[in-house]
XYZ file of C-alpha atoms in Angstrom:
518
model
C -109.834 192.948 123.291
C -111.586 192.656 120.086
C -115.124 193.186 118.610
C -118.335 194.635 119.716
C -117.512 194.257 123.586
C -114.440 196.441 123.212
C -115.569 199.624 124.842
C -117.150 197.465 127.650
C -113.878 195.826 128.246
C -112.451 199.244 128.279
C -114.628 200.079 131.139
C -113.979 197.155 132.999
C -110.055 197.542 132.858
C -110.754 201.084 134.172
C -112.777 199.717 137.190
C -110.845 196.689 138.047
C -107.714 198.767 138.236
C -109.280 201.598 140.208
C -110.585 198.837 142.843
C -107.257 196.369 142.988
C -104.810 199.158 142.061
C -103.530 195.838 139.583
C -100.444 196.764 137.979
C -100.725 197.177 133.950
C -98.405 194.099 133.640
C -101.172 192.151 135.516
C -104.086 193.640 133.613
C -102.547 192.985 130.289
C -102.343 189.013 131.379
C -105.877 189.097 132.517
C -107.190 190.530 129.365
C -105.006 188.738 127.168
C -103.535 191.963 125.513
C -100.485 194.067 125.270
C -99.289 196.178 128.471
C -98.871 199.262 126.238
C -102.592 198.956 125.177
C -103.510 198.667 128.683
C -101.141 201.849 129.739
C -103.292 203.953 126.835
C -106.499 203.127 128.267
C -105.754 204.241 131.724
C -104.381 207.480 130.001
C -107.651 207.900 128.240
C -109.812 206.793 130.990
C -111.548 210.274 131.188
C -112.661 210.073 127.604
C -113.415 206.408 127.648
C -115.906 206.535 130.462
C -117.269 209.980 129.148
C -117.988 208.267 125.898
C -119.416 205.239 127.601
C -121.632 207.268 129.421
C -122.888 208.804 126.885
C -123.394 205.560 125.099
C -121.171 205.969 122.232
C -120.519 202.992 119.855
C -118.403 200.793 121.736
C -116.131 200.077 118.582
C -115.658 203.961 118.088
C -112.096 205.040 117.796
C -110.551 208.159 119.340
C -112.595 211.335 118.861
C -111.412 213.480 115.270
C -109.744 216.485 116.701
C -111.660 219.758 115.663
C -109.183 222.153 115.712
C -110.820 224.031 118.431
C -109.861 222.243 121.463
C -107.966 225.299 123.327
C -110.974 227.470 122.417
C -113.410 224.853 123.938
C -111.462 224.036 127.002
C -111.272 227.712 127.647
C -115.196 228.049 127.248
C -115.948 225.453 129.354
C -113.654 226.842 132.097
C -115.466 230.429 131.763
C -118.766 228.841 131.909
C -117.669 226.700 135.397
C -116.641 229.761 136.785
C -119.488 231.901 136.098
C -121.812 229.060 137.343
C -119.740 228.991 140.392
C -120.542 232.334 141.110
C -124.128 231.988 140.459
C -124.391 234.072 137.373
C -127.092 232.881 134.544
C -125.413 232.027 131.584
C -127.520 231.952 128.192
C -126.516 230.482 124.845
C -125.962 233.690 123.441
C -123.720 234.898 126.483
C -121.717 231.762 125.603
C -121.307 232.414 122.034
C -120.392 235.842 122.308
C -117.753 234.989 125.142
C -116.538 232.122 122.784
C -115.987 235.023 120.063
C -113.961 237.166 122.110
C -111.665 234.159 123.263
C -111.279 233.002 119.714
C -110.001 236.638 118.575
C -107.336 236.518 121.183
C -106.377 232.965 120.163
C -106.544 234.101 116.571
C -109.059 231.837 115.346
C -110.298 234.050 112.693
C -112.657 231.684 110.735
C -114.332 230.768 113.983
C -118.116 232.040 114.047
C -119.648 230.515 117.276
C -122.447 229.225 115.121
C -125.710 227.655 116.795
C -124.403 224.597 115.335
C -121.064 225.086 117.389
C -123.121 225.990 120.577
C -125.570 222.907 120.167
C -122.606 220.284 119.995
C -120.672 222.317 122.928
C -124.164 222.054 125.065
C -124.570 218.151 124.456
C -120.866 217.249 124.936
C -121.063 219.037 128.491
C -124.764 218.411 129.308
C -125.664 222.115 129.458
C -129.245 223.172 129.919
C -129.212 226.654 129.524
C -131.299 228.774 131.537
C -130.684 226.283 134.353
C -127.446 227.246 135.698
C -128.397 230.798 137.341
C -131.843 229.609 138.111
C -130.436 226.293 139.865
C -128.105 228.775 141.898
C -130.872 230.912 142.697
C -133.100 228.202 143.921
C -129.962 226.788 145.529
C -129.928 229.977 147.887
C -133.918 229.762 148.542
C -133.501 225.926 149.609
C -135.497 224.894 146.066
C -134.838 221.614 144.737
C -133.973 220.318 148.248
C -136.233 218.992 150.966
C -138.635 221.970 151.883
C -137.595 224.254 154.713
C -138.956 226.653 156.545
C -136.783 229.769 156.382
C -137.314 230.767 159.662
C -135.986 227.524 161.023
C -132.238 226.995 161.484
C -130.069 224.675 159.513
C -129.973 221.679 162.224
C -133.619 222.308 162.429
C -134.103 221.418 158.600
C -131.388 219.103 158.545
C -133.112 215.860 159.899
C -135.824 215.939 157.371
C -133.437 216.413 154.739
C -131.322 213.095 155.517
C -134.429 211.134 156.643
C -134.582 208.819 153.348
C -130.845 208.438 153.095
C -128.724 205.361 154.822
C -125.890 207.009 157.063
C -123.532 205.623 154.466
C -125.142 207.486 151.759
C -124.327 210.825 153.551
C -121.013 212.351 152.737
C -119.278 215.584 153.734
C -116.097 216.846 151.143
C -113.606 219.460 152.225
C -110.372 220.676 151.046
C -107.188 221.461 153.126
C -103.765 223.348 152.030
C -100.513 221.497 153.222
C -97.184 222.452 153.512
C -95.609 218.791 152.990
C -92.265 219.817 153.395
C -92.810 222.265 156.671
C -89.044 223.292 157.076
C -87.545 224.281 160.220
C -86.496 227.955 158.984
C -90.436 228.259 158.609
C -91.749 227.866 162.067
C -92.732 230.918 163.381
C -92.020 232.614 160.207
C -93.857 233.660 156.720
C -95.868 230.914 155.657
C -97.723 232.680 153.074
C -97.774 231.074 150.005
C -97.648 234.185 147.511
C -95.614 232.809 145.182
C -92.190 232.585 146.912
C -89.896 229.980 148.104
C -93.026 228.472 149.835
C -94.987 228.281 146.695
C -93.289 224.986 145.675
C -93.757 223.445 149.029
C -97.690 223.249 149.139
C -100.280 220.826 148.543
C -103.911 220.599 148.083
C -105.831 217.819 149.508
C -109.730 217.064 149.047
C -110.890 214.505 151.531
C -114.561 212.935 151.357
C -115.974 210.566 153.847
C -119.748 209.464 154.930
C -121.499 209.939 158.154
C -120.764 206.049 158.658
C -117.182 206.649 158.806
C -116.499 205.214 155.231
C -113.600 207.383 153.489
C -113.582 207.851 149.699
C -109.901 208.135 147.689
C -108.092 211.462 148.356
C -107.635 213.858 145.534
C -104.442 215.451 145.849
C -102.977 218.287 143.774
C -99.313 219.541 143.276
C -97.613 221.973 141.204
C -96.180 219.437 138.744
C -98.456 217.152 136.316
C -95.769 214.665 136.837
C -92.866 214.914 139.142
C -89.605 214.033 138.312
C -89.994 211.701 141.739
C -92.549 209.757 140.227
C -90.078 208.285 137.729
C -91.583 204.899 136.341
C -94.344 205.368 138.745
C -97.517 206.115 136.317
C -100.200 208.850 138.117
C -102.725 206.013 137.853
C -100.790 203.634 140.173
C -101.031 206.132 142.960
C -103.073 205.786 146.072
C -104.390 209.035 145.773
C -105.995 210.984 142.584
C -103.248 213.006 141.640
C -103.496 216.357 139.418
C -100.664 219.057 138.698
C -100.876 222.470 138.043
C -98.901 225.762 138.639
C -100.630 226.908 141.696
C -101.632 223.544 143.299
C -105.043 224.680 143.698
C -108.168 222.739 143.278
C -109.996 223.705 139.793
C -113.595 223.361 138.765
C -112.351 220.915 136.382
C -110.837 218.486 138.702
C -113.766 218.595 140.902
C -116.250 217.772 138.098
C -114.283 214.906 136.824
C -113.985 213.568 140.405
C -117.897 214.191 141.075
C -118.821 212.216 137.671
C -116.929 209.388 138.497
C -118.282 209.356 142.087
C -121.839 209.540 140.602
C -121.170 207.095 137.989
C -119.665 204.447 140.870
C -122.983 205.125 142.909
C -125.100 204.171 139.602
C -123.324 201.046 139.472
C -124.182 200.149 142.980
C -127.981 201.755 142.520
C -127.274 203.993 145.291
C -128.378 207.687 145.760
C -126.236 210.024 148.176
C -126.014 213.380 149.338
C -122.883 215.351 149.523
C -122.548 218.298 151.556
C -119.887 220.963 150.679
C -118.980 224.759 150.866
C -119.424 227.147 148.342
C -116.332 227.522 146.299
C -115.476 228.867 142.984
C -113.763 225.131 142.336
C -117.327 223.786 143.265
C -119.839 224.234 140.346
C -123.105 223.211 141.178
C -123.649 220.003 139.048
C -126.969 218.348 138.455
C -125.946 214.663 138.512
C -128.184 211.260 138.801
C -127.315 209.581 141.688
C -125.254 212.252 143.883
C -127.067 215.277 144.877
C -124.705 218.375 146.036
C -125.867 220.414 149.247
C -124.168 223.446 149.809
C -123.666 225.055 153.387
C -125.211 228.207 154.422
C -122.839 231.249 153.546
C -120.305 232.190 156.255
C -121.359 229.190 158.182
C -119.146 226.448 157.104
C -116.591 226.481 160.008
C -119.389 225.475 162.727
C -121.588 223.167 159.878
C -119.052 221.453 158.192
C -117.826 218.224 159.765
C -114.614 218.018 157.827
C -113.721 221.365 159.931
C -114.780 219.638 163.625
C -111.536 217.442 163.471
C -111.398 215.141 160.324
C -108.635 217.429 158.375
C -106.862 217.940 161.692
C -107.035 214.164 162.327
C -105.522 213.784 158.859
C -102.770 216.561 159.368
C -101.484 215.471 163.006
C -100.861 211.933 161.514
C -99.143 213.190 158.432
C -96.918 215.376 160.537
C -96.146 212.666 162.966
C -94.399 210.654 159.896
C -92.872 213.803 158.997
C -91.438 214.018 162.459
C -90.290 210.480 162.748
C -88.673 210.676 158.989
C -86.892 213.740 160.026
C -85.960 212.255 163.537
C -84.383 209.198 161.594
C -82.511 211.887 159.358
C -81.019 213.873 161.790
C -80.458 210.753 164.183
C -81.828 212.864 167.449
C -79.826 216.073 166.877
C -81.481 219.570 166.522
C -80.343 221.198 163.127
C -82.029 222.459 159.921
C -84.287 220.047 158.357
C -83.725 218.418 154.998
C -85.484 219.492 152.142
C -85.531 215.487 151.023
C -89.280 215.090 151.226
C -90.623 214.316 147.695
C -94.050 214.816 146.259
C -94.368 211.104 146.175
C -93.451 210.374 149.498
C -95.715 213.101 150.565
C -98.476 211.250 148.410
C -97.938 207.977 150.162
C -98.134 209.813 153.938
C -101.241 211.546 153.051
C -102.570 208.145 152.111
C -101.520 206.365 154.634
C -102.697 208.982 157.322
C -106.149 208.935 155.794
C -106.445 205.283 156.006
C -105.261 205.638 159.682
C -108.223 208.400 160.664
C -110.750 206.635 163.092
C -113.974 206.122 161.266
C -115.437 206.709 164.628
C -113.832 209.967 164.843
C -115.583 211.072 161.292
C -118.934 209.985 162.877
C -118.206 211.938 166.101
C -117.502 215.381 163.499
C -120.568 214.569 161.808
C -122.430 214.366 165.377
C -120.458 217.504 166.526
C -121.530 219.472 163.121
C -125.332 218.747 163.902
C -125.948 215.911 161.842
C -128.357 213.289 163.834
C -126.455 210.149 164.495
C -129.040 206.957 164.710
C -128.051 205.006 167.562
C -127.502 201.525 165.511
C -125.214 198.950 164.652
C -124.535 200.760 161.514
C -122.757 203.131 162.985
C -120.128 203.532 165.931
C -119.928 206.654 167.479
C -117.163 205.990 169.415
C -114.270 203.695 168.526
C -112.234 204.505 171.728
C -110.830 207.928 170.012
C -112.565 210.896 170.532
C -112.140 214.117 168.856
C -110.505 215.806 171.948
C -108.214 213.021 172.379
C -107.570 212.473 168.662
C -106.364 216.362 168.912
C -103.840 215.533 171.801
C -100.438 214.339 170.496
C -98.294 211.565 172.156
C -95.850 212.897 174.495
C -93.125 211.765 172.624
C -94.032 213.389 169.752
C -94.592 216.607 171.388
C -90.991 216.105 172.845
C -89.773 215.266 169.541
C -91.568 218.038 167.779
C -89.652 220.598 170.209
C -86.075 219.263 169.823
C -86.545 219.214 165.790
C -88.614 222.095 164.781
C -88.625 224.174 168.353
C -92.510 224.170 168.754
C -95.533 222.207 169.904
C -97.257 219.851 167.277
C -100.226 221.617 167.660
C -98.323 224.674 165.901
C -96.953 222.732 163.293
C -100.363 221.241 162.503
C -101.871 224.917 162.354
C -98.944 226.130 159.885
C -101.329 225.710 156.747
C -104.772 226.060 158.284
C -105.487 229.262 156.566
C -103.882 228.232 152.820
C -106.090 228.975 149.987
C -107.338 225.480 148.247
C -108.645 227.327 144.726
C -108.666 230.900 143.434
C -111.294 233.117 144.857
C -110.147 236.183 143.135
C -110.472 235.262 139.133
C -110.973 238.159 136.824
C -113.930 236.471 134.240
C -113.125 239.190 132.197
C -109.658 238.650 131.636
C -107.465 238.065 128.882
C -107.075 234.325 127.306
C -103.561 234.440 128.973
C -104.973 235.343 132.361
C -107.702 233.078 131.990
C -105.173 229.925 131.142
C -102.957 231.364 134.085
C -105.747 231.321 136.751
C -106.917 227.840 135.892
C -103.654 226.461 136.706
C -101.584 225.074 133.644
C -99.317 222.017 134.481
C -95.905 222.916 135.822
C -93.591 221.084 133.411
C -91.273 220.049 135.940
C -91.111 219.573 139.902
C -90.332 222.884 141.807
C -87.123 221.139 143.709
C -85.686 217.561 143.327
C -85.787 217.162 147.034
C -83.458 214.163 146.686
C -80.368 215.189 149.137
C -80.496 213.609 152.388
C -79.226 214.855 155.592
C -75.826 213.216 156.940
C -76.568 210.802 159.440
C -74.975 210.667 162.855
C -73.325 208.029 164.652
C -76.215 206.224 166.837
C -76.332 206.218 170.765
C -76.956 202.430 171.075
C -76.885 199.116 169.504
C -80.359 199.109 168.743
C -80.242 202.434 166.855
C -77.261 201.127 165.123
C -79.285 197.901 163.833
C -81.941 200.522 162.623
C -79.653 202.495 160.919
C -78.033 199.960 159.031
C -81.492 199.185 157.481
C -81.815 202.606 155.731
C -79.647 202.091 152.900
C -81.443 198.532 152.159
C -84.879 200.755 152.126
C -83.618 203.368 149.689
C -82.340 200.422 147.367
C -85.461 198.652 147.320
C -87.321 201.950 146.722
C -85.245 202.792 144.087
C -85.744 199.339 142.598
C -89.331 200.032 142.666
C -89.174 203.505 140.729
C -86.611 202.124 138.286
C -89.166 199.310 137.113
C -92.204 200.884 137.859
C -93.397 198.312 140.733
C -96.157 200.922 142.389
C -97.636 198.015 144.406
C -94.260 197.030 145.905
C -93.651 200.754 146.329
C -96.695 201.021 148.202
C -95.650 198.350 150.584
C -92.308 200.056 151.273
C -93.545 203.407 152.025
C -95.420 201.749 154.834
C -92.278 199.703 155.947
C -90.387 202.782 155.906
C -93.270 204.594 158.098
C -92.838 202.041 160.547
C -89.249 202.053 160.993
C -89.037 205.899 161.072
C -91.689 205.363 163.681
C -89.659 202.742 165.733
C -86.623 205.129 165.356
C -88.481 208.079 166.854
C -89.547 205.932 169.824
C -85.855 205.042 170.486
C -84.856 208.470 170.419
C -87.596 209.735 172.529
C -86.383 206.715 175.338
C -83.072 207.787 175.032
C -83.603 211.516 175.752
C -85.948 210.479 178.758
C -83.305 208.575 180.129
C -80.866 211.470 179.634
C -83.078 213.827 181.435
C -83.328 211.523 184.379
C -79.388 211.431 184.865
């Protein structure tokens, strides 16, 4: 990886890694370089892509530290929050806020000069006077296909979508998820207000097109690098994983995601629309290939396709995997649920559950939200699984849920439906420490190791016994992958484990049905 082509090769490494999930070792062999060099490139991928996007010299080395990185980051987060709340920001306002933050940080020599302002503006692509104006224009519907204010959203929508293919019309939404869902919480207090439940939650961001295409999920946990990941790098996971103290989606994570999405669309010579709700974590970005369209205030629940059954379908499939796993741990006996589910397992279950969501269901949810669905071969409206049938859990799963948790599957799925996914109450005039805390700095360690397993009980049949004999080998193989960092093999093992747990759950349900008939 030498010479003038080095910058382009770095971008190529990042692109191949995202597309194929190849390990660092395989990429090193492909590009004839060291594994450590590949790992460093993947760690710095955001910086490398930003430099490449702004046409920095290919051979340019890592940016020299200015000494004001903490201040610049706080200023950028403040600007993002102000923009998300449609507050017009001028250059002088930003300079004044920068001076205030600098004083609290103890940067006595910082002057927030015009030179600093110009450098900050260029670094982040800011056009002052445009943020507030853009937000106001968004409220009036300007900058979008013309719409008559007297017409409803669904009357305006067909004209807005006219020039876009169904594969270029996207919806994005987030959901909170109690990934452990312990038995003691069912019917109890599931509020996440900093108590013991705070460490049990994740935020999941999903994006899918009208045609049923699904983008890679984003998962935000409480720890930036949970101990359970061990030697599996965050870049090798089947989701885009981030960590902060609150497990909330932040404007920075959101912006990074959209800019990568925009670059990918540009590489495919595509123009796309992205529909989403107004939220503090959703700054109104002006991108080259991706146009953001925000749902009208107080109408998201009816107009957002994600809320018509897409998120619920993912949660139903996640709970199914969770129940099958719990049934295996308890071996069909109702008792307290283990705290053994780790963030790593939750990440793989989320990825698998999202992959299992039917594309036809996604299209049907767009239709239910008022999006016109063309009757062409490009879109299959019904793949045999409709919104209604997708929400009905199998009888065996209902029985399993009742025995393990003492409630129905729908109640289990709805446990976290009102869980916040971002901070809606950030004090923009707060101190540096408050701004830093609300923006969710990464937590240094995972909240609970979750490594203990419930003791297993003697099986009721020889088939159950044969399955039980497999579990130690599955755990040993997973431990092998974690120790040596084999992320690709670990993903396969997670799927094998999920399928075996499913079989075990079916066996337990079958045995219970036979006992009930006696």
